[in-house]
mmCIF file of C-alpha atoms and ligand atoms in Angstrom:
data_model
loop_
_atom_site.group_PDB
_atom_site.id
_atom_site.type_symbol
_atom_site.label_atom_id
_atom_site.label_comp_id
_atom_site.label_asym_id
_atom_site.label_seq_id
_atom_site.Cartn_x
_atom_site.Cartn_y
_atom_site.Cartn_z
ATOM 1 C CA MET J 1 27.395 -9.477 35.100
ATOM 2 C CA ILE J 2 27.262 -6.188 33.373
ATOM 3 C CA VAL J 3 26.031 -6.315 29.740
ATOM 4 C CA ASN J 4 27.616 -3.718 27.675
ATOM 5 C CA MET J 5 24.859 -2.588 25.351
ATOM 6 C CA PRO J 6 25.822 -0.029 22.756
ATOM 7 C CA SER J 7 24.416 3.444 23.588
ATOM 8 C CA ILE J 8 25.126 4.607 19.961
ATOM 9 C CA PRO J 9 23.372 2.137 17.540
ATOM 10 C CA PHE J 10 24.626 1.536 14.031
ATOM 11 C CA ASN J 11 21.281 2.641 12.635
ATOM 12 C CA LYS J 12 18.026 4.216 13.720
ATOM 13 C CA PRO J 13 15.111 5.044 11.445
ATOM 14 C CA PHE J 14 13.993 8.709 11.403
ATOM 15 C CA ILE J 15 10.190 8.900 11.995
ATOM 16 C CA THR J 16 8.387 12.144 12.810
ATOM 17 C CA GLU J 17 4.863 13.340 13.745
ATOM 18 C CA LYS J 18 4.244 13.842 9.995
ATOM 19 C CA GLU J 19 4.360 10.078 9.301
ATOM 20 C CA LYS J 20 2.122 9.310 12.303
ATOM 21 C CA LYS J 21 -0.333 11.935 11.086
ATOM 22 C CA TYR J 22 -0.457 10.387 7.640
ATOM 23 C CA ILE J 23 -0.811 6.851 9.081
ATOM 24 C CA ILE J 24 -3.848 7.932 11.210
ATOM 25 C CA ASP J 25 -5.245 9.701 8.203
ATOM 26 C CA ILE J 26 -5.175 6.531 6.119
ATOM 27 C CA LEU J 27 -6.577 4.467 8.832
ATOM 28 C CA GLU J 28 -9.525 6.888 9.098
ATOM 29 C CA LYS J 29 -9.902 6.953 5.345
ATOM 30 C CA GLY J 30 -10.233 3.244 5.630
ATOM 31 C CA LYS J 31 -8.857 1.864 2.375
ATOM 32 C CA ILE J 32 -5.575 0.339 3.378
ATOM 33 C CA SER J 33 -4.657 -2.133 0.664
ATOM 34 C CA GLY J 34 -2.338 -1.390 -2.264
ATOM 35 C CA ASP J 35 -2.541 1.413 -4.855
ATOM 36 C CA GLY J 36 -4.640 3.667 -2.615
ATOM 37 C CA TYR J 37 -4.551 7.330 -1.755
ATOM 38 C CA TYR J 38 -1.021 7.578 -0.488
ATOM 39 C CA SER J 39 0.396 5.013 -2.954
ATOM 40 C CA LYS J 40 -0.737 7.318 -5.722
ATOM 41 C CA LYS J 41 0.795 10.325 -4.109
ATOM 42 C CA VAL J 42 4.096 8.505 -3.418
ATOM 43 C CA CYS J 43 4.370 7.403 -7.136
ATOM 44 C CA GLN J 44 3.483 10.862 -8.392
ATOM 45 C CA LEU J 45 6.007 12.433 -6.081
ATOM 46 C CA MET J 46 8.815 9.888 -7.055
ATOM 47 C CA GLU J 47 8.112 10.318 -10.730
ATOM 48 C CA SER J 48 8.376 14.022 -10.636
ATOM 49 C CA LEU J 49 11.255 14.291 -8.052
ATOM 50 C CA PHE J 50 13.415 11.754 -9.764
ATOM 51 C CA SER J 51 12.214 12.133 -13.321
ATOM 52 C CA ILE J 52 11.049 8.484 -13.499
ATOM 53 C CA ASN J 53 8.810 7.206 -16.314
ATOM 54 C CA LYS J 54 6.762 4.676 -14.229
ATOM 55 C CA VAL J 55 7.032 3.708 -10.589
ATOM 56 C CA LEU J 56 5.103 0.738 -9.056
ATOM 57 C CA LEU J 57 5.339 0.347 -5.253
ATOM 58 C CA THR J 58 6.291 -3.150 -4.081
ATOM 59 C CA THR J 59 6.516 -4.926 -0.749
ATOM 60 C CA SER J 60 10.415 -4.661 -0.886
ATOM 61 C CA CYS J 61 13.262 -4.182 -3.161
ATOM 62 C CA SER J 62 13.653 -7.951 -3.184
ATOM 63 C CA SER J 63 10.227 -8.430 -4.723
ATOM 64 C CA ALA J 64 10.917 -5.677 -7.252
ATOM 65 C CA LEU J 65 14.045 -7.606 -8.227
ATOM 66 C CA ASP J 66 11.930 -10.812 -8.526
ATOM 67 C CA MET J 67 9.532 -8.951 -10.774
ATOM 68 C CA ALA J 68 12.427 -7.684 -12.821
ATOM 69 C CA ALA J 69 13.670 -11.211 -13.445
ATOM 70 C CA ILE J 70 10.134 -12.271 -14.454
ATOM 71 C CA LEU J 71 9.800 -9.294 -16.796
ATOM 72 C CA LEU J 72 13.095 -10.156 -18.463
ATOM 73 C CA ASN J 73 11.779 -13.817 -19.037
ATOM 74 C CA LEU J 74 14.954 -15.280 -17.374
ATOM 75 C CA LYS J 75 14.907 -18.984 -17.488
ATOM 76 C CA ASP J 76 17.034 -22.117 -17.148
ATOM 77 C CA GLY J 77 20.215 -21.819 -19.092
ATOM 78 C CA ASP J 78 20.379 -17.959 -19.045
ATOM 79 C CA GLU J 79 23.149 -16.132 -17.437
ATOM 80 C CA VAL J 80 23.101 -12.784 -15.645
ATOM 81 C CA ILE J 81 26.193 -10.672 -14.839
ATOM 82 C CA LEU J 82 26.303 -9.200 -11.274
ATOM 83 C CA PRO J 83 28.658 -8.349 -8.441
ATOM 84 C CA SER J 84 29.245 -10.889 -5.692
ATOM 85 C CA TYR J 85 29.623 -8.065 -3.288
ATOM 86 C CA THR J 86 25.913 -7.361 -2.898
ATOM 87 C CA PHE J 87 22.854 -8.295 -0.946
ATOM 88 C CA VAL J 88 21.433 -11.756 -1.501
ATOM 89 C CA SER J 89 18.263 -10.472 -3.112
ATOM 90 C CA THR J 90 20.113 -9.329 -6.294
ATOM 91 C CA ALA J 91 21.251 -12.908 -6.915
ATOM 92 C CA ASN J 92 18.068 -14.630 -5.534
ATOM 93 C CA ALA J 93 15.916 -13.011 -8.155
ATOM 94 C CA VAL J 94 18.153 -14.663 -10.919
ATOM 95 C CA VAL J 95 18.355 -18.042 -9.239
ATOM 96 C CA LEU J 96 14.532 -18.148 -8.584
ATOM 97 C CA ARG J 97 14.011 -18.094 -12.362
ATOM 98 C CA GLY J 98 16.429 -20.980 -12.806
ATOM 99 C CA ALA J 99 19.046 -18.722 -14.427
ATOM 100 C CA LYS J 100 22.697 -18.605 -13.387
ATOM 101 C CA PRO J 101 24.346 -15.606 -11.570
ATOM 102 C CA VAL J 102 27.778 -14.959 -13.060
ATOM 103 C CA PHE J 103 29.541 -13.063 -10.443
ATOM 104 C CA VAL J 104 32.146 -10.323 -11.342
ATOM 105 C CA ASP J 105 34.779 -8.704 -9.072
ATOM 106 C CA ILE J 106 34.473 -5.190 -7.722
ATOM 107 C CA GLU J 107 36.647 -2.188 -8.191
ATOM 108 C CA GLU J 108 38.568 -0.968 -5.161
ATOM 109 C CA SER J 109 37.658 2.698 -5.487
ATOM 110 C CA THR J 110 33.872 2.367 -5.345
ATOM 111 C CA LEU J 111 33.206 -1.263 -4.498
ATOM 112 C CA ASN J 112 30.934 -1.330 -7.512
ATOM 113 C CA ILE J 113 31.130 -4.056 -10.303
ATOM 114 C CA ASN J 114 34.389 -3.803 -12.179
ATOM 115 C CA LEU J 115 33.411 -2.913 -15.751
ATOM 116 C CA MET J 116 36.754 -4.071 -17.134
ATOM 117 C CA ASN J 117 35.878 -7.558 -16.014
ATOM 118 C CA ILE J 118 32.409 -7.730 -17.452
ATOM 119 C CA GLU J 119 33.200 -8.356 -21.088
ATOM 120 C CA GLN J 120 35.245 -11.514 -20.332
ATOM 121 C CA LYS J 121 32.374 -13.000 -18.521
ATOM 122 C CA ILE J 122 29.724 -12.436 -21.179
ATOM 123 C CA SER J 123 28.750 -15.554 -23.138
ATOM 124 C CA SER J 124 26.167 -16.463 -25.640
ATOM 125 C CA ARG J 125 23.831 -17.318 -22.685
ATOM 126 C CA THR J 126 24.236 -13.891 -21.074
ATOM 127 C CA LYS J 127 20.799 -12.044 -20.909
ATOM 128 C CA ALA J 128 21.268 -9.177 -18.557
ATOM 129 C CA ILE J 129 23.521 -7.100 -16.302
ATOM 130 C CA PHE J 130 22.236 -6.503 -12.706
ATOM 131 C CA THR J 131 24.282 -3.558 -11.412
ATOM 132 C CA VAL J 132 24.374 -2.458 -7.742
ATOM 133 C CA HIS J 133 25.158 1.125 -6.748
ATOM 134 C CA TYR J 134 26.962 0.403 -3.476
ATOM 135 C CA GLY J 135 26.457 2.895 -0.669
ATOM 136 C CA GLY J 136 24.534 5.364 -2.922
ATOM 137 C CA ILE J 137 27.605 5.742 -5.184
ATOM 138 C CA SER J 138 26.815 5.051 -8.990
ATOM 139 C CA CYS J 139 28.488 2.583 -11.140
ATOM 140 C CA ASN J 140 29.784 4.332 -14.385
ATOM 141 C CA MET J 141 26.464 4.058 -16.127
ATOM 142 C CA ASN J 142 27.691 5.284 -19.374
ATOM 143 C CA GLU J 143 30.032 2.268 -19.775
ATOM 144 C CA VAL J 144 27.447 -0.120 -18.350
ATOM 145 C CA LEU J 145 24.967 1.070 -21.001
ATOM 146 C CA GLU J 146 27.687 0.922 -23.743
ATOM 147 C CA ILE J 147 28.536 -2.724 -22.920
ATOM 148 C CA SER J 148 24.881 -3.723 -22.780
ATOM 149 C CA GLN J 149 24.177 -2.147 -26.192
ATOM 150 C CA LYS J 150 27.212 -3.781 -27.633
ATOM 151 C CA TYR J 151 26.024 -7.237 -26.527
ATOM 152 C CA GLY J 152 22.292 -6.655 -26.612
ATOM 153 C CA LEU J 153 21.808 -7.183 -22.926
ATOM 154 C CA LYS J 154 19.070 -5.808 -20.576
ATOM 155 C CA VAL J 155 20.205 -3.609 -17.622
ATOM 156 C CA VAL J 156 18.606 -3.756 -14.248
ATOM 157 C CA GLU J 157 19.791 -1.334 -11.613
ATOM 158 C CA ASP J 158 19.670 -2.503 -8.038
ATOM 159 C CA ALA J 159 19.395 1.001 -6.632
ATOM 160 C CA ALA J 160 18.192 -0.186 -3.253
ATOM 161 C CA GLN J 161 20.756 2.045 -1.680
ATOM 162 C CA GLY J 162 20.674 4.717 -4.329
ATOM 163 C CA VAL J 163 17.313 6.565 -3.907
ATOM 164 C CA ASN J 164 17.957 10.335 -4.406
ATOM 165 C CA ALA J 165 21.544 9.842 -5.588
ATOM 166 C CA LYS J 166 22.764 10.811 -9.052
ATOM 167 C CA TYR J 167 25.203 10.037 -11.855
ATOM 168 C CA GLN J 168 26.097 12.960 -14.114
ATOM 169 C CA GLY J 169 22.986 14.753 -12.879
ATOM 170 C CA LYS J 170 20.575 11.929 -13.509
ATOM 171 C CA TYR J 171 18.910 9.876 -10.749
ATOM 172 C CA LEU J 172 20.038 6.281 -10.132
ATOM 173 C CA GLY J 173 17.565 3.674 -11.068
ATOM 174 C CA THR J 174 16.535 5.660 -14.212
ATOM 175 C CA PHE J 175 19.404 4.495 -16.498
ATOM 176 C CA GLY J 176 18.669 0.839 -17.124
ATOM 177 C CA ASP J 177 15.576 -0.868 -18.560
ATOM 178 C CA ILE J 178 14.410 -1.469 -14.945
ATOM 179 C CA GLY J 179 15.405 0.033 -11.615
ATOM 180 C CA THR J 180 14.593 -1.052 -8.066
ATOM 181 C CA TYR J 181 14.586 0.915 -4.859
ATOM 182 C CA SER J 182 14.301 -0.263 -1.178
ATOM 183 C CA PHE J 183 12.491 1.317 1.658
ATOM 184 C CA HIS J 184 13.756 -1.015 4.241
ATOM 185 C CA GLU J 185 14.269 0.329 7.877
ATOM 186 C CA THR J 186 18.014 0.412 7.121
ATOM 187 C CA LYS J 187 17.739 2.652 4.066
ATOM 188 C CA ASN J 188 17.645 6.503 3.802
ATOM 189 C CA TYR J 189 13.928 6.664 3.211
ATOM 190 C CA THR J 190 11.911 4.058 4.868
ATOM 191 C CA CYS J 191 8.505 2.579 5.610
ATOM 192 C CA GLY J 192 9.813 -0.360 7.494
ATOM 193 C CA GLU J 193 9.588 -2.837 4.596
ATOM 194 C CA GLY J 194 8.994 -1.562 1.103
ATOM 195 C CA GLY J 195 10.353 -0.998 -2.321
ATOM 196 C CA ALA J 196 9.677 0.182 -5.790
ATOM 197 C CA LEU J 197 9.976 -0.956 -9.341
ATOM 198 C CA LEU J 198 11.000 1.568 -11.903
ATOM 199 C CA ILE J 199 10.261 0.999 -15.627
ATOM 200 C CA ASN J 200 12.225 3.514 -17.555
ATOM 201 C CA LYS J 201 11.220 3.257 -21.292
ATOM 202 C CA ASP J 202 9.519 0.120 -22.560
ATOM 203 C CA GLU J 203 5.711 0.417 -22.730
ATOM 204 C CA GLU J 204 5.211 -3.378 -22.934
ATOM 205 C CA LEU J 205 7.300 -3.876 -19.761
ATOM 206 C CA MET J 206 5.130 -1.272 -18.056
ATOM 207 C CA LYS J 207 1.880 -3.031 -18.990
ATOM 208 C CA ARG J 208 3.269 -6.483 -18.060
ATOM 209 C CA ALA J 209 4.785 -5.246 -14.691
ATOM 210 C CA GLU J 210 1.301 -4.074 -13.643
ATOM 211 C CA ILE J 211 -0.104 -7.587 -14.333
ATOM 212 C CA ILE J 212 2.793 -9.406 -12.587
ATOM 213 C CA ARG J 213 2.385 -7.286 -9.562
ATOM 214 C CA GLU J 214 -1.372 -7.953 -9.339
ATOM 215 C CA LYS J 215 -1.071 -11.813 -9.087
ATOM 216 C CA GLY J 216 -0.883 -12.111 -12.803
ATOM 217 C CA THR J 217 -4.225 -10.449 -13.486
ATOM 218 C CA ASP J 218 -5.375 -7.265 -15.252
ATOM 219 C CA ARG J 219 -6.947 -5.948 -12.006
ATOM 220 C CA SER J 220 -5.213 -2.557 -12.460
ATOM 221 C CA ARG J 221 -7.007 -2.032 -15.695
ATOM 222 C CA PHE J 222 -10.255 -3.165 -14.087
ATOM 223 C CA ILE J 223 -9.894 -0.643 -11.334
ATOM 224 C CA ARG J 224 -9.227 2.120 -13.885
ATOM 225 C CA GLY J 225 -12.508 0.968 -15.636
ATOM 226 C CA GLU J 226 -10.802 -0.077 -18.853
ATOM 227 C CA VAL J 227 -12.166 -3.645 -18.711
ATOM 228 C CA ASP J 228 -15.367 -4.866 -17.035
ATOM 229 C CA LYS J 229 -13.896 -7.799 -15.200
ATOM 230 C CA TYR J 230 -10.371 -8.988 -14.427
ATOM 231 C CA THR J 231 -8.840 -12.335 -15.045
ATOM 232 C CA TRP J 232 -5.683 -14.403 -14.968
ATOM 233 C CA ILE J 233 -3.392 -13.535 -17.911
ATOM 234 C CA ASP J 234 0.240 -14.124 -16.873
ATOM 235 C CA VAL J 235 2.430 -15.437 -14.004
ATOM 236 C CA GLY J 236 2.620 -13.111 -11.064
ATOM 237 C CA SER J 237 2.230 -12.771 -7.252
ATOM 238 C CA SER J 238 1.157 -10.252 -4.662
ATOM 239 C CA TYR J 239 3.741 -7.554 -4.790
ATOM 240 C CA LEU J 240 1.703 -4.427 -3.730
ATOM 241 C CA LEU J 241 2.666 -2.217 -0.809
ATOM 242 C CA SER J 242 -0.084 -1.529 1.715
ATOM 243 C CA ASP J 243 -1.351 2.087 1.701
ATOM 244 C CA ILE J 244 -0.572 2.251 5.429
ATOM 245 C CA LEU J 245 3.111 1.818 4.641
ATOM 246 C CA ALA J 246 2.753 4.207 1.735
ATOM 247 C CA ALA J 247 1.450 6.826 3.982
ATOM 248 C CA LEU J 248 4.575 6.515 6.179
ATOM 249 C CA LEU J 249 6.776 6.643 3.154
ATOM 250 C CA TYR J 250 5.053 9.773 1.831
ATOM 251 C CA GLY J 251 6.081 11.660 4.957
ATOM 252 C CA GLN J 252 9.680 10.515 4.320
ATOM 253 C CA LEU J 253 9.779 11.419 0.644
ATOM 254 C CA GLU J 254 8.322 14.834 1.263
ATOM 255 C CA ARG J 255 11.640 15.654 2.942
ATOM 256 C CA VAL J 256 14.134 13.846 0.669
ATOM 257 C CA GLU J 257 16.527 16.846 0.658
ATOM 258 C CA GLU J 258 16.307 17.580 4.277
ATOM 259 C CA ILE J 259 17.114 13.827 5.046
ATOM 260 C CA LYS J 260 19.958 13.857 2.450
ATOM 261 C CA ASN J 261 21.487 17.079 3.884
ATOM 262 C CA SER J 262 21.419 15.707 7.521
ATOM 263 C CA ARG J 263 23.150 12.592 6.401
ATOM 264 C CA LYS J 264 25.605 14.594 4.446
ATOM 265 C CA TYR J 265 26.570 16.518 7.479
ATOM 266 C CA ILE J 266 27.440 13.167 9.262
ATOM 267 C CA PHE J 267 29.301 11.798 6.268
ATOM 268 C CA ASP J 268 31.332 15.013 5.975
ATOM 269 C CA TYR J 269 32.130 15.046 9.705
ATOM 270 C CA TYR J 270 33.618 11.521 9.515
ATOM 271 C CA TYR J 271 35.344 12.230 6.125
ATOM 272 C CA ASN J 272 37.046 15.322 7.267
ATOM 273 C CA ASN J 273 37.943 14.181 10.796
ATOM 274 C CA LEU J 274 39.295 10.861 9.753
ATOM 275 C CA ALA J 275 41.646 12.389 7.150
ATOM 276 C CA ASP J 276 44.709 12.186 9.317
ATOM 277 C CA LEU J 277 44.345 8.390 9.787
ATOM 278 C CA GLU J 278 44.273 8.027 6.052
ATOM 279 C CA ASN J 279 47.408 10.235 5.793
ATOM 280 C CA MET J 280 48.945 7.910 8.302
ATOM 281 C CA GLU J 281 47.924 5.026 6.129
ATOM 282 C CA ILE J 282 45.999 3.437 8.898
ATOM 283 C CA LEU J 283 42.664 3.328 7.012
ATOM 284 C CA LYS J 284 41.011 4.366 3.700
ATOM 285 C CA ARG J 285 37.826 6.482 3.568
ATOM 286 C CA GLN J 286 34.898 6.031 1.103
ATOM 287 C CA ILE J 287 35.494 7.997 -2.098
ATOM 288 C CA ILE J 288 32.814 9.879 -3.967
ATOM 289 C CA PRO J 289 34.015 9.979 -7.673
ATOM 290 C CA LYS J 290 33.428 13.369 -9.526
ATOM 291 C CA ASP J 291 30.505 12.189 -11.577
ATOM 292 C CA CYS J 292 28.596 10.851 -8.642
ATOM 293 C CA GLU J 293 26.277 12.681 -6.282
ATOM 294 C CA SER J 294 25.745 10.646 -3.182
ATOM 295 C CA ASN J 295 22.763 10.281 -1.023
ATOM 296 C CA TYR J 296 25.168 9.515 1.879
ATOM 297 C CA HIS J 297 23.593 6.141 2.507
ATOM 298 C CA MET J 298 26.626 4.906 4.463
ATOM 299 C CA PHE J 299 30.110 5.904 5.615
ATOM 300 C CA PHE J 300 32.682 3.122 5.598
ATOM 301 C CA ILE J 301 36.393 2.707 6.328
ATOM 302 C CA ILE J 302 38.754 0.138 4.995
ATOM 303 C CA LEU J 303 41.311 -1.023 7.459
ATOM 304 C CA ASN J 304 44.671 -2.544 6.523
ATOM 305 C CA SER J 305 43.775 -6.107 7.699
ATOM 306 C CA GLU J 306 40.870 -8.175 8.879
ATOM 307 C CA LYS J 307 42.553 -8.383 12.268
ATOM 308 C CA GLU J 308 42.602 -4.636 12.634
ATOM 309 C CA LYS J 309 39.016 -4.395 11.383
ATOM 310 C CA VAL J 310 37.767 -7.000 13.995
ATOM 311 C CA TYR J 311 39.931 -5.303 16.736
ATOM 312 C CA LEU J 312 38.501 -1.860 15.977
ATOM 313 C CA MET J 313 34.844 -3.290 15.757
ATOM 314 C CA ASN J 314 35.308 -5.047 19.207
ATOM 315 C CA LYS J 315 36.855 -1.959 20.941
ATOM 316 C CA LEU J 316 34.147 0.380 19.510
ATOM 317 C CA ASN J 317 31.492 -2.060 20.673
ATOM 318 C CA GLU J 318 32.996 -2.012 24.218
ATOM 319 C CA LYS J 319 32.700 1.766 24.038
ATOM 320 C CA GLY J 320 29.049 1.530 23.208
ATOM 321 C CA ILE J 321 29.388 2.198 19.505
ATOM 322 C CA GLY J 322 27.550 0.068 17.140
ATOM 323 C CA THR J 323 29.321 -0.707 13.831
ATOM 324 C CA ALA J 324 28.807 -3.162 11.050
ATOM 325 C CA SER J 325 30.917 -4.875 8.423
ATOM 326 C CA HIS J 326 29.030 -5.811 5.190
ATOM 327 C CA TYR J 327 28.424 -8.512 2.784
ATOM 328 C CA VAL J 328 29.878 -12.006 2.942
ATOM 329 C CA PRO J 329 30.657 -12.346 -0.696
ATOM 330 C CA LEU J 330 27.861 -14.245 -2.436
ATOM 331 C CA HIS J 331 30.267 -16.489 -4.344
ATOM 332 C CA THR J 332 31.905 -17.836 -1.157
ATOM 333 C CA SER J 333 28.616 -18.322 0.768
ATOM 334 C CA PRO J 334 27.329 -21.891 1.139
ATOM 335 C CA MET J 335 24.832 -21.105 -1.762
ATOM 336 C CA GLY J 336 27.670 -19.655 -3.936
ATOM 337 C CA ILE J 337 29.666 -22.828 -3.390
ATOM 338 C CA LYS J 338 26.708 -24.881 -4.310
ATOM 339 C CA LEU J 339 26.511 -22.882 -7.570
ATOM 340 C CA GLY J 340 30.113 -23.812 -8.299
ATOM 341 C CA TYR J 341 32.044 -20.904 -7.057
ATOM 342 C CA LYS J 342 35.063 -21.008 -4.537
ATOM 343 C CA GLU J 343 37.294 -18.884 -2.426
ATOM 344 C CA GLY J 344 39.884 -17.175 -4.612
ATOM 345 C CA ASP J 345 37.581 -16.537 -7.583
ATOM 346 C CA LEU J 346 37.048 -12.858 -6.919
ATOM 347 C CA PRO J 347 40.117 -11.566 -4.913
ATOM 348 C CA ILE J 348 39.160 -7.878 -4.436
ATOM 349 C CA THR J 349 35.677 -8.782 -3.265
ATOM 350 C CA GLU J 350 37.067 -11.196 -0.714
ATOM 351 C CA ASP J 351 39.727 -8.972 0.491
ATOM 352 C CA ILE J 352 37.542 -5.828 0.799
ATOM 353 C CA SER J 353 34.757 -7.736 2.663
ATOM 354 C CA ARG J 354 37.204 -8.667 5.286
ATOM 355 C CA ARG J 355 38.508 -5.140 5.918
ATOM 356 C CA LEU J 356 35.468 -2.922 5.500
ATOM 357 C CA LEU J 357 33.724 -1.399 8.486
ATOM 358 C CA ARG J 358 30.706 0.943 8.496
ATOM 359 C CA LEU J 359 30.279 3.635 11.171
ATOM 360 C CA PRO J 360 26.943 4.716 12.633
ATOM 361 C CA LEU J 361 25.006 7.036 10.280
ATOM 362 C CA TYR J 362 21.411 8.144 11.042
ATOM 363 C CA ILE J 363 19.571 11.344 11.679
ATOM 364 C CA GLY J 364 19.710 12.184 15.277
ATOM 365 C CA LEU J 365 23.315 11.347 15.796
ATOM 366 C CA ASN J 366 24.562 14.629 17.394
ATOM 367 C CA GLU J 367 27.836 16.487 17.457
ATOM 368 C CA LYS J 368 28.823 15.177 20.815
ATOM 369 C CA GLU J 369 28.277 11.522 19.730
ATOM 370 C CA LEU J 370 30.098 12.097 16.423
ATOM 371 C CA GLU J 371 33.037 13.614 18.328
ATOM 372 C CA TYR J 372 33.018 10.644 20.725
ATOM 373 C CA ILE J 373 33.014 8.167 17.786
ATOM 374 C CA VAL J 374 35.817 9.824 15.894
ATOM 375 C CA ASP J 375 37.815 10.218 19.122
ATOM 376 C CA SER J 376 37.286 6.565 19.866
ATOM 377 C CA VAL J 377 38.423 5.521 16.444
ATOM 378 C CA TYR J 378 41.711 7.464 16.946
ATOM 379 C CA LYS J 379 42.260 6.101 20.467
ATOM 380 C CA VAL J 380 41.835 2.469 19.255
ATOM 381 C CA LEU J 381 43.998 2.823 16.284
ATOM 382 C CA ILE J 382 46.894 4.945 17.382
HETATM 383 C C1 PLP S 1 18.689 -3.527 0.996
HETATM 384 C C2 PLP S 1 19.059 -4.063 -0.319
HETATM 385 C C3 PLP S 1 18.232 -4.967 -0.920
HETATM 386 C C4 PLP S 1 16.954 -5.537 -0.435
HETATM 387 O O1 PLP S 1 15.983 -4.618 -0.031
HETATM 388 P P1 PLP S 1 14.628 -5.064 0.666
HETATM 389 O O2 PLP S 1 13.805 -3.856 0.490
HETATM 390 O O3 PLP S 1 15.069 -5.265 2.055
HETATM 391 O O4 PLP S 1 14.131 -6.192 -0.049
HETATM 392 C C5 PLP S 1 18.691 -5.346 -2.253
HETATM 393 N N1 PLP S 1 19.756 -5.041 -2.776
HETATM 394 C C6 PLP S 1 20.586 -4.139 -2.069
HETATM 395 C C7 PLP S 1 21.931 -3.718 -2.761
HETATM 396 C C8 PLP S 1 20.315 -3.726 -0.796
HETATM 397 O O5 PLP S 1 21.082 -2.896 -0.183
#
């Protein structure tokens, strides 16, 4: 039997000699736990590149979201507004504190949370809004902030996919009280597994974040020589990124623009060459609204039906092209059902999740491969 393995994968991390050099360097330096030489360099670089007040590196975006939920003192009886069309970690952070995720539908243009539907879901128990910038395209952050101010809610931006993307000229993750980034292998800038917590204004949150990340101790102050011993002062866990991974990440972040531009080339190629299929009303392409500057995290198309999506996916797979759908809506997942949600609650989320397909997008995807992918899409669909 011949096994038909895709020759064009859906994703591939982009690692160069630079990262290898930095990793060897840190191994030779010998201090490989968290907050070391490269962690400091990465934080300084991110703070200056993206105009962030305070960055703390974490083991993942999931753990940064967990920290955010601890920082906001979420507890049993509290409610948090978030989209259902997101990765599980956005909701897990809330549920782990005993609070209730209140899912809101998405808007069809950006697949971000529908701001028109937020206000009707706010109750006296609502404590925060967790926004997600899907595919590196921002939510309308002016409106999110307006709503949060009106109701006195905290804002956490899950900017896992939004590193180096902007809304009205300002970097994603820097609008809310707290922002989170992911450096997972599948994201634009990666160290395999990794993340960051961004604290944008509140000095008290900054101090407490440092403690929560260091197992609930003031070890960071001890290392800076501000106290002569460290001790347990709050809840917390081990959320520090190893400096080996920070070294890898530093190599990536030194080239943020180069990586973004290479991804833009691929995005534009798909966007321009699939225009005819949109004109023929066979599919819809991802839209970048005028206030948004993308980091080109993904390129997706939306087919007319689930059947057509599955058909295209299978045919492309037979042709050696790796594609991916995306989230199973959280509210219809087994866990979502347990929380009291059901099919039919959020119609746009359910509909889009059935029809969306992501095409390969990674650095190294060459002109010939792009041509082959686009050509294959046309052949299958027409
Ligand atoms: C990838 C992703 C996460 C999780 O990131 P990890 O670093 O893998 O924990 C969370 N939220 C969203 C929206 C993501 O895309």
